[in-house]
CSV table of C-alpha atoms in Angstrom, one decimal:
chain,number,residue,atom,x,y,z
A,1,MET,CA,0.0,0.0,0.0
A,2,THR,CA,1.4,3.4,-0.9
A,3,ASP,CA,0.9,6.5,1.1
A,4,SER,CA,-2.0,7.6,-0.9
A,5,THR,CA,-3.7,4.2,-1.4
A,6,PRO,CA,-7.2,3.8,-0.1
A,7,VAL,CA,-7.8,1.3,2.7
A,8,GLN,CA,-9.3,-2.1,2.4
A,9,THR,CA,-12.7,-2.6,4.1
A,10,ALA,CA,-13.1,-4.5,7.4
A,11,THR,CA,-15.0,-7.8,7.6
A,12,GLY,CA,-14.7,-8.8,11.3
A,13,THR,CA,-17.7,-9.2,13.6
A,14,TRP,CA,-18.7,-7.5,16.9
A,15,ARG,CA,-18.5,-11.0,18.5
A,16,GLU,CA,-14.9,-11.3,17.5
A,17,LEU,CA,-14.1,-7.8,18.9
A,18,LEU,CA,-15.9,-8.2,22.2
A,19,THR,CA,-15.0,-11.8,23.1
A,20,GLY,CA,-11.8,-13.8,23.6
A,21,ARG,CA,-8.4,-12.1,23.5
A,22,ASN,CA,-9.8,-9.0,21.8
A,23,ALA,CA,-12.2,-8.2,24.6
A,24,PRO,CA,-9.7,-6.8,27.2
A,25,ILE,CA,-8.0,-4.9,24.4
A,26,ALA,CA,-11.3,-3.3,23.5
A,27,ILE,CA,-12.0,-2.5,27.2
A,28,VAL,CA,-8.6,-0.6,27.5
A,29,LEU,CA,-8.9,1.3,24.2
A,30,ALA,CA,-12.6,2.3,24.7
A,31,GLY,CA,-12.2,2.8,28.5
A,32,GLY,CA,-9.3,5.3,28.0
A,33,VAL,CA,-11.3,7.4,25.6
A,34,LEU,CA,-14.4,7.2,27.8
A,35,VAL,CA,-12.4,8.5,30.8
A,36,GLU,CA,-11.4,11.6,28.7
A,37,ALA,CA,-14.8,12.1,27.1
A,38,SER,CA,-16.9,11.8,30.2
A,39,ASN,CA,-14.6,13.9,32.3
A,40,VAL,CA,-15.1,17.0,30.1
A,41,TYR,CA,-18.7,17.3,31.1
A,42,LEU,CA,-18.7,15.4,34.4
A,43,THR,CA,-16.8,18.1,36.2
A,44,THR,CA,-19.1,20.8,34.8
A,45,SER,CA,-22.0,19.1,36.6
A,46,LEU,CA,-20.1,19.1,39.8
A,47,LEU,CA,-18.8,22.7,39.7
A,48,PRO,CA,-21.7,24.5,41.5
A,49,THR,CA,-21.2,22.1,44.4
A,50,ILE,CA,-17.4,22.5,44.3
A,51,VAL,CA,-17.6,26.3,44.3
A,52,GLY,CA,-20.1,26.2,47.1
A,53,GLU,CA,-17.5,24.4,49.3
A,54,ILE,CA,-14.1,25.7,48.3
A,55,GLY,CA,-15.0,29.0,46.5
A,56,GLY,CA,-13.3,30.3,43.4
A,57,MET,CA,-16.3,31.4,41.3
A,58,GLU,CA,-14.0,33.8,39.3
A,59,LEU,CA,-12.1,30.7,38.0
A,60,TYR,CA,-15.2,28.7,37.2
A,61,ALA,CA,-14.8,28.7,33.4
A,62,TRP,CA,-11.1,27.8,33.6
A,63,THR,CA,-11.7,24.3,35.0
A,64,MET,CA,-12.7,23.1,31.5
A,65,THR,CA,-10.1,25.3,29.8
A,66,ALA,CA,-7.2,23.9,31.8
A,67,PHE,CA,-8.4,20.3,31.2
A,68,LEU,CA,-8.9,20.8,27.4
A,69,LEU,CA,-5.7,22.7,26.9
A,70,ALA,CA,-3.6,20.0,28.6
A,71,SER,CA,-5.5,17.3,26.7
A,72,ILE,CA,-4.7,19.0,23.3
A,73,VAL,CA,-1.0,19.3,24.1
A,74,THR,CA,-0.5,15.6,25.0
A,75,SER,CA,-2.9,14.3,22.2
A,76,MET,CA,-0.4,15.8,19.8
A,77,LEU,CA,2.5,13.8,21.3
A,78,VAL,CA,0.8,10.3,21.2
A,79,SER,CA,3.0,9.0,18.4
A,80,ARG,CA,6.1,10.1,20.1
A,81,ALA,CA,4.9,8.5,23.4
A,82,LEU,CA,4.4,5.2,21.7
A,83,MET,CA,7.9,5.3,20.0
A,84,HIS,CA,9.6,6.1,23.3
A,85,TRP,CA,7.6,4.0,25.8
A,86,GLY,CA,5.9,1.3,23.8
A,87,ALA,CA,2.2,0.5,24.0
A,88,ILE,CA,2.0,-0.7,27.7
A,89,GLY,CA,4.4,2.0,28.9
A,90,ALA,CA,2.4,4.8,27.2
A,91,TYR,CA,-0.8,3.6,28.7
A,92,LEU,CA,0.6,3.2,32.2
A,93,ILE,CA,2.0,6.7,32.1
A,94,ALA,CA,-1.3,8.1,30.7
A,95,LEU,CA,-3.5,6.3,33.2
A,96,GLY,CA,-1.1,7.1,36.1
A,97,THR,CA,-1.0,10.7,35.2
A,98,PHE,CA,-4.8,10.8,35.0
A,99,ALA,CA,-5.1,9.1,38.4
A,100,LEU,CA,-2.7,11.5,40.0
A,101,GLY,CA,-4.7,14.5,38.7
A,102,SER,CA,-7.9,12.9,40.0
A,103,PHE,CA,-6.4,12.5,43.4
A,104,ILE,CA,-5.2,16.1,43.4
A,105,CYS,CA,-8.8,17.2,42.5
A,106,ALA,CA,-10.3,15.0,45.2
A,107,ALA,CA,-8.0,16.6,47.9
A,108,SER,CA,-8.3,20.2,46.6
A,109,PRO,CA,-8.7,22.8,49.4
A,110,THR,CA,-9.0,25.7,47.0
A,111,MET,CA,-9.9,26.3,43.3
A,112,PRO,CA,-6.3,27.0,42.2
A,113,VAL,CA,-5.3,23.5,43.4
A,114,LEU,CA,-8.3,22.0,41.6
A,115,LEU,CA,-7.2,23.7,38.4
A,116,ALA,CA,-3.7,22.2,38.9
A,117,GLY,CA,-5.4,18.8,39.3
A,118,ARG,CA,-7.5,19.3,36.2
A,119,THR,CA,-4.4,20.2,34.2
A,120,VAL,CA,-2.7,17.0,35.3
A,121,GLN,CA,-5.9,15.0,34.5
A,122,GLY,CA,-5.9,16.6,31.0
A,123,LEU,CA,-2.3,15.6,30.4
A,124,GLY,CA,-3.2,12.0,31.0
A,125,GLY,CA,-6.6,12.2,29.3
A,126,GLY,CA,-5.2,13.6,26.1
A,127,LEU,CA,-2.8,10.7,25.8
A,128,LEU,CA,-5.5,8.2,26.6
A,129,ALA,CA,-7.9,9.5,23.9
A,130,GLY,CA,-5.2,9.6,21.2
A,131,LEU,CA,-3.9,6.1,22.2
A,132,GLY,CA,-7.4,4.7,21.7
A,133,TYR,CA,-7.2,5.5,18.0
A,134,VAL,CA,-3.6,4.7,17.4
A,135,MET,CA,-3.7,1.3,19.1
A,136,LEU,CA,-6.5,0.1,16.9
A,137,GLN,CA,-3.9,-0.3,14.2
A,138,ARG,CA,-1.4,-2.0,16.4
A,139,ALA,CA,-3.5,-4.2,18.7
A,140,LEU,CA,-6.3,-5.4,16.4
A,141,PRO,CA,-6.3,-7.1,13.0
A,142,GLU,CA,-7.3,-4.9,10.1
A,143,ARG,CA,-10.6,-6.7,9.7
A,144,LEU,CA,-11.7,-5.3,13.1
A,145,TRP,CA,-10.6,-1.7,12.5
A,146,ALA,CA,-14.1,-0.4,11.5
A,147,ARG,CA,-15.8,-1.9,14.5
A,148,GLY,CA,-13.0,-1.0,16.8
A,149,ALA,CA,-13.2,2.6,15.5
A,150,ALA,CA,-17.0,2.6,16.0
A,151,LEU,CA,-16.5,1.4,19.6
A,152,VAL,CA,-13.8,4.0,20.4
A,153,SER,CA,-15.5,6.9,18.8
A,154,ALA,CA,-18.8,5.9,20.4
A,155,MET,CA,-17.2,6.7,23.8
A,156,TRP,CA,-17.3,10.4,22.9
A,157,GLY,CA,-21.1,10.2,22.5
A,158,ILE,CA,-21.5,8.0,25.6
A,159,GLY,CA,-19.2,10.2,27.6
A,160,ASN,CA,-21.4,13.2,26.7
A,161,ILE,CA,-24.3,11.3,28.1
A,162,LEU,CA,-22.8,9.7,31.2
A,163,GLY,CA,-20.7,12.7,32.2
A,164,PRO,CA,-23.6,15.1,33.2
A,165,LEU,CA,-25.7,12.2,34.6
A,166,VAL,CA,-23.0,10.8,36.8
A,167,GLY,CA,-21.7,14.2,37.8
A,168,GLY,CA,-25.2,15.3,38.7
A,169,LEU,CA,-25.7,12.2,40.8
A,170,PHE,CA,-22.6,12.8,42.9
A,171,ALA,CA,-23.4,16.5,43.1
A,172,GLN,CA,-26.9,15.6,44.4
A,173,PHE,CA,-25.3,14.0,47.5
A,174,GLY,CA,-22.5,16.6,47.8
A,175,ALA,CA,-19.9,13.8,47.1
A,176,TRP,CA,-17.7,15.6,44.5
A,177,ARG,CA,-14.5,14.4,46.2
A,178,LEU,CA,-15.7,10.8,46.0
A,179,ASN,CA,-16.3,11.3,42.3
A,180,PHE,CA,-12.7,12.2,41.6
A,181,THR,CA,-11.5,9.3,43.8
A,182,CYS,CA,-13.7,6.9,41.8
A,183,LEU,CA,-12.1,8.3,38.6
A,184,ALA,CA,-8.7,7.6,39.9
A,185,GLY,CA,-9.7,4.1,40.9
A,186,ALA,CA,-11.1,3.5,37.4
A,187,ALA,CA,-7.8,4.6,35.9
A,188,ILE,CA,-5.9,2.2,38.2
A,189,LEU,CA,-8.1,-0.7,37.2
A,190,LEU,CA,-7.6,0.1,33.5
A,191,SER,CA,-3.9,0.1,34.0
A,192,LEU,CA,-4.0,-3.4,35.4
A,193,VAL,CA,-6.0,-4.6,32.4
A,194,ALA,CA,-3.6,-2.8,30.0
A,195,MET,CA,-0.6,-4.6,31.4
A,196,LYS,CA,-2.2,-8.0,30.7
A,197,ALA,CA,-4.1,-7.2,27.4
A,198,LEU,CA,-1.9,-4.9,25.3
A,199,PRO,CA,0.8,-6.2,23.0
A,200,ARG,CA,4.3,-5.6,24.1
A,201,THR,CA,5.4,-3.4,21.2
A,202,GLU,CA,9.0,-2.6,20.8
A,203,ARG,CA,10.2,0.8,21.7
A,204,GLY,CA,11.2,2.5,18.5
A,205,ARG,CA,13.8,5.2,17.9
A,206,SER,CA,12.8,8.5,16.4
A,207,ASP,CA,15.1,11.3,15.3
A,208,GLU,CA,12.2,13.7,15.7
A,209,VAL,CA,12.3,16.3,18.5
A,210,VAL,CA,9.3,17.8,20.2
A,211,PRO,CA,7.6,20.2,17.8
A,212,TRP,CA,7.6,23.2,20.2
A,213,VAL,CA,6.5,25.8,17.6
A,214,SER,CA,3.5,23.7,16.6
A,215,LEU,CA,2.5,23.1,20.3
A,216,GLY,CA,3.0,26.8,21.1
A,217,LEU,CA,0.8,27.9,18.2
A,218,VAL,CA,-2.0,25.4,19.0
A,219,GLY,CA,-1.8,26.2,22.8
A,220,SER,CA,-1.9,29.9,22.2
A,221,GLY,CA,-4.9,29.5,19.8
A,222,VAL,CA,-6.8,27.5,22.4
A,223,ILE,CA,-6.1,30.0,25.1
A,224,ALA,CA,-7.3,32.8,22.8
A,225,ILE,CA,-10.5,30.9,22.2
A,226,ALA,CA,-10.9,30.3,25.9
A,227,ILE,CA,-10.5,34.0,26.6
A,228,ALA,CA,-13.2,34.7,24.0
A,229,SER,CA,-15.5,32.4,25.8
A,230,VAL,CA,-15.3,34.2,29.1
A,231,LEU,CA,-15.2,37.8,27.9
A,232,PRO,CA,-18.4,40.0,27.9
A,233,VAL,CA,-20.0,40.0,24.5
A,234,GLY,CA,-18.5,42.7,22.4
A,235,LEU,CA,-15.4,43.7,20.3
A,236,GLY,CA,-13.1,41.9,22.7
A,237,THR,CA,-14.8,38.6,22.1
A,238,VAL,CA,-14.5,39.0,18.4
A,239,ILE,CA,-10.8,40.0,18.6
A,240,ALA,CA,-10.0,37.0,20.9
A,241,PHE,CA,-11.9,34.6,18.6
A,242,ALA,CA,-10.2,36.0,15.5
A,243,ALA,CA,-6.8,35.7,17.2
A,244,GLY,CA,-7.5,32.0,17.8
A,245,VAL,CA,-8.5,31.5,14.2
A,246,VAL,CA,-5.3,33.2,13.0
A,247,LEU,CA,-3.1,31.2,15.3
A,248,ALA,CA,-4.8,28.0,14.0
A,249,LEU,CA,-4.1,29.0,10.4
A,250,LEU,CA,-0.5,29.8,11.4
A,251,PHE,CA,-0.2,26.3,12.9
A,252,ILE,CA,-1.4,24.7,9.6
A,253,ALA,CA,1.0,26.8,7.6
A,254,HIS,CA,3.9,25.9,9.9
A,255,GLU,CA,3.0,22.2,9.8
A,256,LYS,CA,3.0,22.3,6.0
A,257,ARG,CA,6.5,23.6,5.9
A,258,SER,CA,7.9,21.7,8.9
A,259,THR,CA,9.8,18.4,8.6
A,260,ASN,CA,9.1,17.8,12.3
A,261,GLY,CA,5.4,18.4,12.8
A,262,ILE,CA,2.5,17.0,14.6
A,263,LEU,CA,0.4,16.0,11.6
A,264,PRO,CA,1.6,13.3,9.2
A,265,ARG,CA,3.3,14.6,6.1
A,266,ILE,CA,0.8,12.7,3.9
A,267,ALA,CA,-1.9,15.1,5.2
A,268,PHE,CA,-0.4,17.7,2.9
A,269,ASP,CA,-0.2,15.4,-0.1
A,270,ARG,CA,-2.9,16.4,-2.6
A,271,ARG,CA,-3.2,12.8,-3.7
A,272,SER,CA,-4.2,11.7,-0.2
A,273,PRO,CA,-7.7,12.1,1.2
A,274,LEU,CA,-6.3,12.4,4.8
A,275,ALA,CA,-6.7,16.2,5.0
A,276,ALA,CA,-10.3,15.9,3.9
A,277,VAL,CA,-10.8,13.2,6.6
A,278,TYR,CA,-9.6,15.7,9.3
A,279,LEU,CA,-11.8,18.5,7.9
A,280,THR,CA,-14.8,16.2,7.9
A,281,VAL,CA,-14.1,15.3,11.5
A,282,ALA,CA,-13.9,19.0,12.3
A,283,VAL,CA,-17.3,19.7,10.7
A,284,PHE,CA,-18.8,16.9,12.9
A,285,ALA,CA,-17.1,18.5,16.0
A,286,PHE,CA,-18.9,21.8,15.2
A,287,ALA,CA,-22.2,20.0,15.3
A,288,ILE,CA,-21.4,18.5,18.6
A,289,GLY,CA,-20.7,22.0,19.9
A,290,THR,CA,-24.4,22.8,19.8
A,291,GLU,CA,-25.1,20.3,22.6
A,292,ALA,CA,-24.0,22.7,25.4
A,293,PHE,CA,-26.9,25.0,24.6
A,294,VAL,CA,-29.7,22.5,23.9
A,295,PRO,CA,-30.6,21.9,27.6
A,296,LEU,CA,-30.9,25.7,27.9
A,297,PHE,CA,-33.2,25.9,25.0
A,298,GLY,CA,-35.2,23.0,26.4
A,299,GLN,CA,-35.8,24.7,29.7
A,300,GLU,CA,-36.3,28.3,28.5
A,301,ILE,CA,-38.3,27.6,25.3
A,302,GLY,CA,-39.8,24.2,25.9
A,303,LEU,CA,-40.3,24.7,29.7
A,304,MET,CA,-38.7,21.3,30.4
A,305,GLY,CA,-37.5,20.3,33.8
A,306,PRO,CA,-33.7,19.9,34.2
A,307,LEU,CA,-33.7,16.1,33.8
A,308,VAL,CA,-35.7,16.1,30.6
A,309,ALA,CA,-33.7,19.0,29.2
A,310,GLY,CA,-30.5,17.2,30.0
A,311,LEU,CA,-31.8,14.2,28.1
A,312,LEU,CA,-32.7,16.5,25.1
A,313,GLY,CA,-29.1,17.7,25.2
A,314,ALA,CA,-27.9,14.1,25.0
A,315,ALA,CA,-30.1,13.2,22.0
A,316,LEU,CA,-27.4,14.1,19.4
A,317,SER,CA,-24.9,11.9,21.3
A,318,PHE,CA,-27.5,9.1,21.4
A,319,GLY,CA,-27.9,9.3,17.7
A,320,TRP,CA,-24.1,9.3,17.1
A,321,SER,CA,-23.4,6.4,19.5
A,322,ILE,CA,-26.3,4.1,18.4
A,323,VAL,CA,-26.1,4.6,14.6
A,324,GLN,CA,-22.4,4.1,14.3
A,325,VAL,CA,-22.7,0.6,15.9
A,326,PHE,CA,-24.8,-0.4,12.9
A,327,SER,CA,-22.8,1.7,10.4
A,328,ALA,CA,-19.6,-0.3,11.4
A,329,ASN,CA,-21.3,-3.5,10.1
A,330,VAL,CA,-21.2,-2.2,6.5
A,331,ALA,CA,-18.7,-4.2,4.5
A,332,SER,CA,-19.3,-2.8,1.0
A,333,ALA,CA,-16.7,-0.3,0.0
A,334,ALA,CA,-19.3,1.6,-2.1
A,335,THR,CA,-21.7,1.8,0.8
A,336,GLN,CA,-19.0,3.0,3.1
A,337,ARG,CA,-18.0,5.8,0.7
A,338,LEU,CA,-21.7,6.8,0.5
A,339,LEU,CA,-22.1,6.9,4.3
A,340,ILE,CA,-19.0,9.2,4.6
A,341,ALA,CA,-20.3,11.5,1.8
A,342,VAL,CA,-23.9,11.8,3.1
A,343,GLY,CA,-23.0,12.1,6.8
A,344,PRO,CA,-22.8,15.9,6.8
A,345,VAL,CA,-26.0,16.1,4.8
A,346,VAL,CA,-27.9,14.2,7.5
A,347,VAL,CA,-26.3,16.4,10.2
A,348,CYS,CA,-27.4,19.5,8.3
A,349,LEU,CA,-31.0,18.3,7.9
A,350,GLY,CA,-31.2,17.4,11.6
A,351,LEU,CA,-29.9,20.8,12.9
A,352,ALA,CA,-31.9,22.8,10.4
A,353,ALA,CA,-35.1,21.0,11.3
A,354,TYR,CA,-34.5,21.5,15.0
A,355,GLY,CA,-33.9,25.2,14.4
A,356,ALA,CA,-37.0,25.5,12.3
A,357,LEU,CA,-39.1,24.0,15.1
A,358,GLN,CA,-38.1,26.6,17.6
A,359,HIS,CA,-41.1,28.8,18.7
A,360,SER,CA,-42.7,29.9,21.9
A,361,GLY,CA,-45.1,27.6,23.6
A,362,PRO,CA,-44.3,24.4,21.6
A,363,SER,CA,-46.8,21.5,21.8
A,364,ALA,CA,-45.9,18.0,23.1
A,365,THR,CA,-45.6,16.9,19.5
A,366,VAL,CA,-43.0,19.5,18.7
A,367,LEU,CA,-41.1,18.6,21.9
A,368,VAL,CA,-40.9,15.0,20.6
A,369,LEU,CA,-39.8,16.2,17.2
A,370,TRP,CA,-36.9,18.1,19.0
A,371,PHE,CA,-35.6,14.8,20.2
A,372,VAL,CA,-36.1,13.2,16.8
A,373,THR,CA,-34.3,16.0,14.9
A,374,LEU,CA,-31.3,16.0,17.2
A,375,PHE,CA,-31.1,12.2,17.1
A,376,CYS,CA,-31.1,12.6,13.3
A,377,ALA,CA,-28.2,15.1,13.4
A,378,GLY,CA,-26.2,12.8,15.6
A,379,SER,CA,-26.9,9.8,13.3
A,380,GLY,CA,-25.2,11.7,10.5
A,381,ILE,CA,-22.0,11.6,12.6
A,382,GLY,CA,-22.5,7.9,13.4
A,383,LEU,CA,-23.0,7.0,9.7
A,384,ALA,CA,-19.6,8.3,8.7
A,385,PHE,CA,-17.2,8.3,11.7
A,386,PRO,CA,-16.2,4.7,11.8
A,387,HIS,CA,-15.2,4.7,8.2
A,388,LEU,CA,-13.4,8.1,8.5
A,389,THR,CA,-11.2,6.5,11.2
A,390,VAL,CA,-10.4,3.5,9.1
A,391,ALA,CA,-9.5,5.8,6.2
A,392,ALA,CA,-7.0,7.6,8.4
A,393,LEU,CA,-5.6,4.4,9.9
A,394,GLY,CA,-4.9,2.9,6.5
A,395,SER,CA,-3.5,6.1,4.9
A,396,THR,CA,0.2,4.9,5.2
A,397,ARG,CA,2.2,1.9,6.0
A,398,ASN,CA,4.9,3.9,7.8
A,399,GLU,CA,4.4,3.0,11.5
A,400,GLU,CA,5.3,6.4,12.9
A,401,GLU,CA,3.3,8.3,10.2
A,402,GLY,CA,0.4,5.9,10.8
A,403,ALA,CA,0.4,6.7,14.5
A,404,LYS,CA,0.4,10.4,13.7
A,405,ALA,CA,-2.5,10.0,11.3
A,406,ALA,CA,-4.6,8.1,13.8
A,407,ALA,CA,-3.7,10.3,16.8
A,408,ALA,CA,-4.6,13.5,14.8
A,409,ILE,CA,-8.2,12.4,14.6
A,410,ASN,CA,-8.6,12.9,18.3
A,411,THR,CA,-6.5,16.2,18.2
A,412,VAL,CA,-8.7,17.6,15.5
A,413,LEU,CA,-11.8,16.6,17.3
A,414,ILE,CA,-10.8,18.3,20.6
A,415,ILE,CA,-9.5,21.5,18.9
A,416,ALA,CA,-12.6,21.8,16.7
A,417,GLN,CA,-14.9,21.3,19.7
A,418,ALA,CA,-13.1,24.1,21.5
A,419,PHE,CA,-13.7,26.5,18.6
A,420,SER,CA,-17.2,25.3,18.0
A,421,ALA,CA,-18.2,25.8,21.7
A,422,THR,CA,-16.9,29.3,21.7
A,423,LEU,CA,-18.5,30.2,18.4
A,424,ALA,CA,-21.8,28.8,19.6
A,425,GLY,CA,-21.6,30.9,22.8
A,426,MET,CA,-20.9,34.0,20.8
A,427,ILE,CA,-23.9,33.4,18.5
A,428,VAL,CA,-26.2,32.7,21.4
A,429,ASN,CA,-25.0,35.8,23.4
A,430,PHE,CA,-25.4,38.1,20.4
A,431,ALA,CA,-28.9,36.8,19.8
A,432,LEU,CA,-30.1,37.2,23.4
A,433,PRO,CA,-32.4,38.1,25.1
A,434,ASP,CA,-34.7,36.5,22.4
A,435,MET,CA,-34.1,32.8,23.2
A,436,VAL,CA,-36.1,31.5,20.2
A,437,HIS,CA,-34.0,33.7,17.9
A,438,ALA,CA,-30.8,32.5,19.6
A,439,ALA,CA,-31.8,28.8,19.1
A,440,ARG,CA,-32.7,29.3,15.4
A,441,THR,CA,-29.6,31.4,14.6
A,442,LEU,CA,-27.3,28.9,16.2
A,443,MET,CA,-28.8,25.8,14.6
A,444,ILE,CA,-29.1,27.3,11.1
A,445,THR,CA,-25.5,28.6,11.2
A,446,PHE,CA,-24.1,25.2,12.2
A,447,ALA,CA,-26.4,23.5,9.7
A,448,ILE,CA,-24.7,25.6,7.0
A,449,ILE,CA,-21.3,24.6,8.3
A,450,ALA,CA,-22.4,21.0,8.0
A,451,ILE,CA,-23.6,21.2,4.4
A,452,VAL,CA,-20.3,23.0,3.5
A,453,GLY,CA,-18.7,19.9,5.0
A,454,THR,CA,-20.0,17.7,2.1
A,455,VAL,CA,-17.2,19.2,0.0
A,456,PHE,CA,-14.7,17.6,2.4
A,457,SER,CA,-16.6,14.4,3.0
A,458,ARG,CA,-16.8,13.5,-0.7
A,459,ARG,CA,-13.1,13.8,-0.9
A,460,ALA,CA,-12.6,11.9,2.3
A,461,SER,CA,-14.7,9.0,1.0
A,462,ARG,CA,-12.0,8.3,-1.6
A,463,GLY,CA,-10.0,6.9,1.2
A,464,ILE,CA,-12.1,3.7,1.1
A,465,GLU,CA,-10.8,1.2,-1.5
A,466,GLN,CA,-12.8,0.7,-4.6
C-alpha cells in the first residue's frame, strides 16, 4: 500500500471484537477514551457544588479550559509517546497521570489547586484519547478496525451522556470528592487490564524532536478561544476569537513547511484524502458544539425540567453512538463511501429541522420532534465516523506516520470542539435576550457549516478502497 492508497474494508464481527483475547484490548482502548470524554462534562455538573464548598467562582470557566488545553497538548504527542515508551508503557504513564490528577482534584482545598489537578488530568486524558485510536492499528487485526473505531468513537457520545448524569448524581449528594476518587480508581483498574491485554510493542527510535513551535501555536490559539468564551459580548470577544483562528491558520502553515510536525506529512499530499478526513471530523465536531446549549433551549423555550432538558441535550450523542454501531457493520466499500459522503447532509438536515421547530409555547408533538431531529443530526456523525477513522488508519504503511495519522483524529476533534463551543456561545449571546431567535440562529448557522462539509466528506470518501 502506498501513502495515498485507499484502505481495504473491514470484515470482522462484533462478537470477534468483544470476546476472547480481543475483549480486554477493546476495554482498554474504549475505556481510556471514555475517561477523557466523560470527564469533560462530568466536572461541569459538579462545579456548582465544588464552588459552594471551596470557592473560586472567578475561576469557574477555567476548570474546563485547563483540562482541554492540557489534553490537546498531549494528544499531539501520542505517536512520540508510543515510540519512546511502547504501548504498555504509554498507557501506564497516561493512566497514572490521570489518576494523579484525579487524586489532586479530590483533595483540593482551593480552586487553584483544583485547576492544577484538572491540568494533570488533562495531560493523562489527552494521551488516553489519542492512544485509543492509534492502538486500533497495532492491537487489532485490520478486519476489526471499523468496529474498533466505532466502539472507540462511540465513547465520545456515551461520555457526553454519562458525564452530566454521573456528575449530577454525585453532586446531588455533595460527594464531589468521592467522584474524583472513583475516577482515579477506574484509571488504576484500566492500567491493570492494560498490562495484561496490550501487545508488548518494541520501543522504536525516532530522530524527531518535540515540535515546540506547533505546540505553542495550538496552545496559544486555544487560550485565545478560551478567553473569547469568558469575555463579555463585544469587540473583545470578536478579537480574541479572530486571534484564535489566525493562530490555528499559522499552525497549519507551519506544519505544511515543517519536517518535524504533529500532523503526518501525507496530510499535505494532494493525492491523499487524509486532509479531507480531518476536515470532515472538524465539521462533525462543530455539530457536537451545539449540545452545550440544547438543555438551555429545552428549559427556556420548551419549559422542560432539568432532567428532561438534559436528556434532550444528549439526543445528538445518542444518535451518534447508536447509529455508528450499525454503520460499522457495513462491509461494502461503495456503501462505506456513500455513508461518509452523506453524513454531513444528515447532520445539516437534523440541525436545520431542530432550528425551524423553535417557537414559543411548543406543543408536546413539537417537543418530541426536537428529540427526533437532534437524534437525526447525531446519526449523521454515526454514519460516517467509523469509516473516516479507518481511512485515516490505513493512509500509510509507515508506522510512525500511521500513528500520527490516527492520533490526529482525536486532536482535530478536541480542537474543533473548543472552537465550536466558543462560536456557539458568541452566536447565542449576540442573539439574546430572544431565546427563540438564539436557538434558530445557532442551529441554522451550524447546519450551513455541516452542508459545506460535504465538499470535504466527498473527498474523504475516496480513502475507502474501490
